[in-house]
């Protein structure tokens, strides 16, 4: 079996050499290039066509975000962000890179990890990321202007929706931005959101989304009541806590992981099926694994409306595929049609593509 070819893009010589050393110690991995800034990283990516790129965010000449945008637009390659960024502004750059098509993010070692633990995580994550077949992302993915895009098909408005639940994982930050951008600012229903982003990188994700969405986004609070009609807010599960609906109120639970995920989409969807039944609309987005598939089926069986993202626009067609195979998805839609479909079902006019 041929080794996985890795390009390391990192401005710190010390960190770069450490990454190269750790990766090269595994016979299944081969470092085929090193770059000290984003521009050089792009040049090497185009020339040597690696299987995966490890990418720092804070670099001179061209930042990691700009490099990720260009790579995913012109030479799509699986990208693993390796970053020490934990303050608000730098976290936003990490989310921008994920929205641009980067697959995953790994924190840099801080020196307190048990011997060999971080090194093994790096090697394991690089191998996992390299297996993902990436899709081309437009450079202006956050501008979300789509001239000439196909019109959204008519959406049946049969049934009443009072709550929307959305779940996603790998590749979902950009999809969520796309969906929320299609909703009108006066969308009349609460939207519950679960996204798989590990700590410490999940700390400011809701704030980042809030700055890009016409609908307010924040982390859910334990015990709060769901928004009344006309007071829509996206309420997101915080990192490390399950989000559950119980008798019209939200609960943040510290239960066991589901599918190695916490928060879990299945946990949210199953509670929505119990509490809201036919008044719920749920959407399962791009992601690795099967979290959310069984929960989406529960909502459909309870009479709710269900949507799965299609394969063509999914970065990883794992979670939606599992839901489709179970018969959980009433509709399978490209990401640019999901927001309008949600708006139509919720009794609002969605923004056009």
Coordinates of C-alpha atoms in Angstrom, one line a residue:
X1 CA 0.0 0.0 0.0
X2 CA 1.3 3.4 -0.9
X3 CA 2.0 5.8 2.0
X4 CA -0.3 8.8 2.5
X5 CA 1.4 11.9 1.1
X6 CA 1.3 14.9 3.5
X7 CA 2.1 18.6 2.9
X8 CA 2.8 20.5 6.2
X9 CA 2.1 24.2 6.2
X10 CA 3.3 25.9 9.3
X11 CA 5.3 29.2 9.8
X12 CA 7.1 28.2 13.0
X13 CA 10.2 26.2 12.1
X14 CA 10.2 24.4 15.5
X15 CA 6.6 23.4 15.2
X16 CA 6.9 22.5 11.5
X17 CA 9.9 20.2 12.2
X18 CA 8.0 18.6 15.1
X19 CA 5.0 17.8 12.8
X20 CA 7.3 16.4 10.2
X21 CA 9.1 14.2 12.7
X22 CA 5.9 12.9 14.2
X23 CA 4.3 12.1 10.8
X24 CA 7.4 10.6 9.3
X25 CA 7.7 8.2 12.2
X26 CA 4.7 6.3 10.8
X27 CA 5.5 4.1 7.7
X28 CA 1.9 4.8 6.5
X29 CA 2.6 8.5 6.2
X30 CA 5.1 10.4 4.0
X31 CA 5.8 14.1 4.3
X32 CA 6.3 15.3 0.7
X33 CA 6.5 19.0 1.3
X34 CA 6.9 21.8 3.8
X35 CA 5.8 25.4 3.6
X36 CA 6.3 28.4 5.9
X37 CA 3.3 30.4 4.7
X38 CA 0.0 30.1 3.0
X39 CA 1.2 31.2 -0.4
X40 CA 4.0 28.7 -0.5
X41 CA 1.6 26.1 0.7
X42 CA -0.7 26.7 -2.3
X43 CA 2.2 26.5 -4.7
X44 CA 3.3 23.2 -3.3
X45 CA -0.2 21.8 -3.1
X46 CA -0.7 22.6 -6.8
X47 CA 2.6 21.1 -7.8
X48 CA 2.9 18.0 -5.8
X49 CA -0.8 17.2 -5.2
X50 CA -0.6 15.7 -1.7
X51 CA -3.2 13.4 -0.2
X52 CA -3.7 15.7 2.8
X53 CA -2.6 19.1 4.0
X54 CA -1.9 20.1 7.6
X55 CA -2.5 23.9 7.9
X56 CA -1.8 26.5 10.5
X57 CA -4.1 29.5 10.7
X58 CA -1.8 32.4 11.8
X59 CA 0.9 32.8 9.2
X60 CA 2.7 35.6 7.3
X61 CA 2.3 36.5 3.6
X62 CA -1.0 34.6 3.4
X63 CA -3.1 33.3 6.3
X64 CA -4.4 29.8 6.7
X65 CA -8.0 30.9 5.9
X66 CA -6.9 32.4 2.6
X67 CA -4.9 29.3 1.7
X68 CA -7.8 27.0 2.6
X69 CA -10.2 29.0 0.4
X70 CA -7.8 28.9 -2.5
X71 CA -6.9 25.2 -2.2
X72 CA -10.5 24.2 -1.9
X73 CA -11.5 26.3 -4.9
X74 CA -8.6 25.3 -7.3
X75 CA -7.0 22.1 -6.1
X76 CA -9.4 20.5 -3.6
X77 CA -7.4 18.6 -1.1
X78 CA -8.4 17.3 2.4
X79 CA -7.2 19.8 4.9
X80 CA -6.5 19.3 8.6
X81 CA -6.2 22.6 10.6
X82 CA -3.6 22.3 13.2
X83 CA -3.9 25.3 15.4
X84 CA -3.1 26.7 18.8
X85 CA -5.7 29.5 18.4
X86 CA -8.1 29.7 21.3
X87 CA -9.0 33.4 21.6
X88 CA -12.2 34.6 20.0
X89 CA -10.7 36.3 16.9
X90 CA -8.4 33.3 16.1
X91 CA -11.2 30.8 16.7
X92 CA -13.3 32.7 14.1
X93 CA -10.5 32.2 11.6
X94 CA -10.6 28.4 12.3
X95 CA -14.4 28.4 11.7
X96 CA -13.8 30.4 8.4
X97 CA -11.4 27.7 7.3
X98 CA -13.9 24.9 8.1
X99 CA -16.6 26.8 6.2
X100 CA -14.2 27.0 3.3
X101 CA -13.9 23.2 3.2
X102 CA -11.2 22.2 5.7
X103 CA -12.2 18.8 7.1
X104 CA -11.2 18.9 10.8
X105 CA -9.2 20.8 13.4
X106 CA -6.6 19.6 15.9
X107 CA -5.1 21.6 18.7
X108 CA -1.4 21.9 18.9
X109 CA 0.3 20.3 22.0
X110 CA 0.6 22.3 25.1
X111 CA 3.2 20.1 26.8
X112 CA 1.0 18.6 29.5
X113 CA -0.3 15.6 27.4
X114 CA 0.7 12.1 28.4
X115 CA 3.7 10.9 26.4
X116 CA 2.8 10.0 22.9
X117 CA -0.9 10.8 23.2
X118 CA -1.0 14.0 21.0
X119 CA 1.4 12.4 18.5
X120 CA -0.9 9.4 18.0
X121 CA -3.9 11.7 17.7
X122 CA -2.1 13.7 14.9
X123 CA -1.2 10.6 13.0
X124 CA -4.7 9.0 13.4
X125 CA -6.5 12.2 12.4
X126 CA -4.3 12.7 9.3
X127 CA -5.0 9.2 8.1
X128 CA -8.7 9.7 8.7
X129 CA -8.9 13.1 6.9
X130 CA -6.9 11.7 3.9
X131 CA -9.7 9.2 3.2
X132 CA -12.3 11.9 2.7
X133 CA -13.2 12.7 -0.9
X134 CA -13.5 16.5 -0.9
X135 CA -15.6 18.7 -3.1
X136 CA -14.8 22.1 -4.7
X137 CA -15.8 25.1 -2.7
X138 CA -16.1 28.6 -4.3
X139 CA -13.7 31.2 -2.9
X140 CA -16.7 33.5 -2.1
X141 CA -18.5 30.9 -0.1
X142 CA -19.4 33.3 2.7
X143 CA -20.7 36.0 0.3
X144 CA -23.2 33.3 -0.7
X145 CA -24.1 35.0 -4.0
X146 CA -25.2 32.4 -6.5
X147 CA -26.0 34.0 -9.9
X148 CA -27.5 31.5 -12.2
X149 CA -28.2 29.0 -9.5
X150 CA -31.3 26.8 -10.1
X151 CA -34.5 28.0 -8.5
X152 CA -35.8 26.3 -5.4
X153 CA -38.6 23.9 -6.2
X154 CA -42.0 24.4 -4.6
X155 CA -42.3 23.1 -1.1
X156 CA -45.4 21.5 0.2
X157 CA -46.6 23.3 3.3
X158 CA -48.9 20.5 4.6
X159 CA -48.7 20.3 8.3
X160 CA -47.7 22.8 11.0
X161 CA -44.1 23.3 12.0
X162 CA -43.4 24.9 15.4
X163 CA -39.8 23.7 15.9
X164 CA -36.8 23.1 13.6
X165 CA -33.9 20.9 14.6
X166 CA -30.6 20.7 12.6
X167 CA -27.6 18.4 13.1
X168 CA -24.3 18.2 11.3
X169 CA -20.7 17.2 11.7
X170 CA -17.7 17.2 9.3
X171 CA -18.2 19.9 6.6
X172 CA -21.3 21.3 8.2
X173 CA -20.1 24.9 9.3
X174 CA -20.4 26.1 5.7
X175 CA -23.7 24.3 5.2
X176 CA -25.2 25.9 8.3
X177 CA -24.1 29.3 7.1
X178 CA -25.7 28.6 3.8
X179 CA -29.0 27.5 5.3
X180 CA -29.3 30.3 7.8
X181 CA -28.6 32.8 5.1
X182 CA -31.7 31.6 3.3
X183 CA -34.0 32.3 6.3
X184 CA -35.7 35.6 6.7
X185 CA -34.8 37.7 9.8
X186 CA -38.4 37.2 11.0
X187 CA -38.5 33.4 10.7
X188 CA -41.1 32.5 13.3
X189 CA -39.8 29.4 15.0
X190 CA -37.0 28.3 17.3
X191 CA -34.1 26.4 15.6
X192 CA -32.2 23.9 17.7
X193 CA -28.7 23.1 16.5
X194 CA -26.1 20.4 17.2
X195 CA -22.7 20.5 15.6
X196 CA -19.7 18.2 16.3
X197 CA -16.9 20.6 17.2
X198 CA -14.5 19.5 19.9
X199 CA -13.3 21.7 22.7
X200 CA -11.5 24.1 22.8
X201 CA -12.5 25.0 19.3
X202 CA -16.3 25.0 19.9
X203 CA -16.2 27.9 22.5
X204 CA -17.1 30.7 20.1
X205 CA -18.8 28.9 17.3
X206 CA -22.3 30.2 18.1
X207 CA -20.9 33.8 18.1
X208 CA -19.3 33.2 14.8
X209 CA -22.6 32.0 13.3
X210 CA -24.4 34.9 14.9
X211 CA -22.3 37.3 12.9
X212 CA -23.2 35.6 9.6
X213 CA -26.8 34.8 10.1
X214 CA -30.0 37.0 9.7
X215 CA -31.4 35.0 12.7
X216 CA -29.8 35.3 16.1
X217 CA -27.6 32.5 17.2
X218 CA -26.4 31.7 20.7
X219 CA -25.8 28.7 23.0
X220 CA -28.8 27.2 24.7
X221 CA -29.3 27.7 28.5
X222 CA -30.5 24.9 30.7
X223 CA -34.1 25.2 31.6
X224 CA -35.1 28.0 29.2
X225 CA -38.4 27.8 27.4
X226 CA -38.6 27.6 23.7
X227 CA -39.1 30.8 21.8
X228 CA -42.6 31.9 21.1
X229 CA -43.7 32.4 17.5
X230 CA -42.1 35.5 16.0
X231 CA -39.1 35.4 18.3
X232 CA -36.9 33.0 16.5
X233 CA -33.4 32.2 17.7
X234 CA -30.9 29.5 16.8
X235 CA -30.2 27.7 20.1
X236 CA -27.0 25.6 19.9
X237 CA -25.8 22.8 22.1
X238 CA -22.6 23.9 23.9
X239 CA -19.5 21.7 23.5
X240 CA -19.6 18.7 25.8
X241 CA -23.3 18.8 26.7
X242 CA -26.3 17.1 25.1
X243 CA -29.2 19.3 24.1
X244 CA -32.7 17.9 24.9
X245 CA -36.3 19.2 24.6
X246 CA -38.5 18.3 27.6
X247 CA -42.0 19.6 28.0
X248 CA -41.3 22.7 25.9
X249 CA -38.1 23.5 27.8
X250 CA -34.5 22.9 26.9
X251 CA -32.2 20.8 29.0
X252 CA -28.4 20.5 28.9
X253 CA -27.4 17.0 29.9
X254 CA -24.1 15.5 30.9
X255 CA -25.0 11.9 29.8
X256 CA -22.7 9.4 28.1
X257 CA -21.6 10.0 24.5
X258 CA -23.7 8.6 21.7
X259 CA -21.7 7.4 18.6
X260 CA -18.6 8.9 20.4
X261 CA -20.3 12.3 20.2
X262 CA -21.3 14.8 22.8
X263 CA -23.4 16.7 22.0
X264 CA -25.2 14.1 19.9
X265 CA -27.6 14.7 17.1
X266 CA -29.5 11.5 17.9
X267 CA -30.1 12.6 21.5
X268 CA -31.6 16.0 20.3
X269 CA -33.7 14.5 17.5
X270 CA -35.1 11.7 19.7
X271 CA -36.2 14.3 22.3
X272 CA -37.8 16.4 19.6
X273 CA -39.7 13.4 18.3
X274 CA -41.1 12.8 21.8
X275 CA -41.9 16.4 22.7
X276 CA -43.0 17.9 19.3
X277 CA -43.9 15.0 17.1
X278 CA -45.7 16.1 13.9
X279 CA -44.9 19.8 14.6
X280 CA -41.2 19.3 14.2
X281 CA -39.0 19.7 11.1
X282 CA -35.5 18.1 11.3
X283 CA -32.6 18.3 8.9
X284 CA -29.4 16.2 8.9
X285 CA -26.4 17.6 7.3
X286 CA -23.0 16.4 6.0
X287 CA -20.9 14.5 8.5
X288 CA -18.9 11.3 9.2
X289 CA -20.5 8.3 10.9
X290 CA -24.2 7.7 11.6
X291 CA -25.2 10.1 14.4
X292 CA -28.6 11.6 13.7
X293 CA -29.9 8.9 11.4
X294 CA -31.9 7.0 13.9
X295 CA -33.2 10.3 15.5
X296 CA -34.3 11.6 12.1
X297 CA -36.2 8.3 11.6
X298 CA -37.9 8.9 15.0
X299 CA -39.1 12.3 14.0
X300 CA -40.5 11.0 10.7
X301 CA -42.3 8.2 12.5
X302 CA -43.7 10.8 14.9
X303 CA -45.2 12.6 11.9
X304 CA -42.6 15.3 11.6
X305 CA -41.0 16.6 8.4
X306 CA -37.4 15.4 7.6
X307 CA -34.7 16.5 5.2
X308 CA -31.2 15.0 4.5
X309 CA -28.5 16.9 2.6
X310 CA -27.7 15.3 -0.8
X311 CA -24.4 13.5 -1.7
X312 CA -23.3 16.1 -4.3
X313 CA -23.1 19.0 -1.7
X314 CA -22.0 17.0 1.3
X315 CA -18.3 17.1 2.2
X316 CA -18.8 13.7 3.9
X317 CA -21.9 11.7 2.8
X318 CA -22.0 9.6 6.0
X319 CA -24.7 10.8 8.3
X320 CA -27.2 11.7 5.6
X321 CA -26.5 8.5 3.7
X322 CA -27.3 6.4 6.9
X323 CA -30.5 8.4 7.3
X324 CA -31.6 7.8 3.7
X325 CA -30.8 4.1 3.9
X326 CA -33.1 3.9 7.0
X327 CA -35.9 5.6 5.2
X328 CA -35.7 8.5 7.6
X329 CA -35.5 11.3 5.0
X330 CA -38.7 12.5 3.3
X331 CA -36.7 14.8 1.1
X332 CA -33.0 14.8 0.0
X333 CA -31.9 18.3 -1.0
X334 CA -28.8 20.1 -2.1
X335 CA -27.6 22.5 0.7
X336 CA -28.6 25.7 -1.2
X337 CA -32.3 24.5 -1.3
X338 CA -32.6 23.5 2.4
X339 CA -33.0 27.0 3.9
X340 CA -35.9 27.8 1.5
X341 CA -37.5 24.5 2.2
X342 CA -37.4 25.1 6.0
X343 CA -38.7 28.7 5.5
X344 CA -41.6 27.4 3.4
X345 CA -42.6 24.7 5.8
X346 CA -42.3 27.2 8.7
X347 CA -44.7 29.6 7.0
X348 CA -42.1 32.1 5.9
X349 CA -40.7 33.2 2.5
X350 CA -37.1 32.1 2.2
X351 CA -34.5 34.2 0.5
X352 CA -33.8 33.2 -3.1
X353 CA -30.6 31.5 -4.1

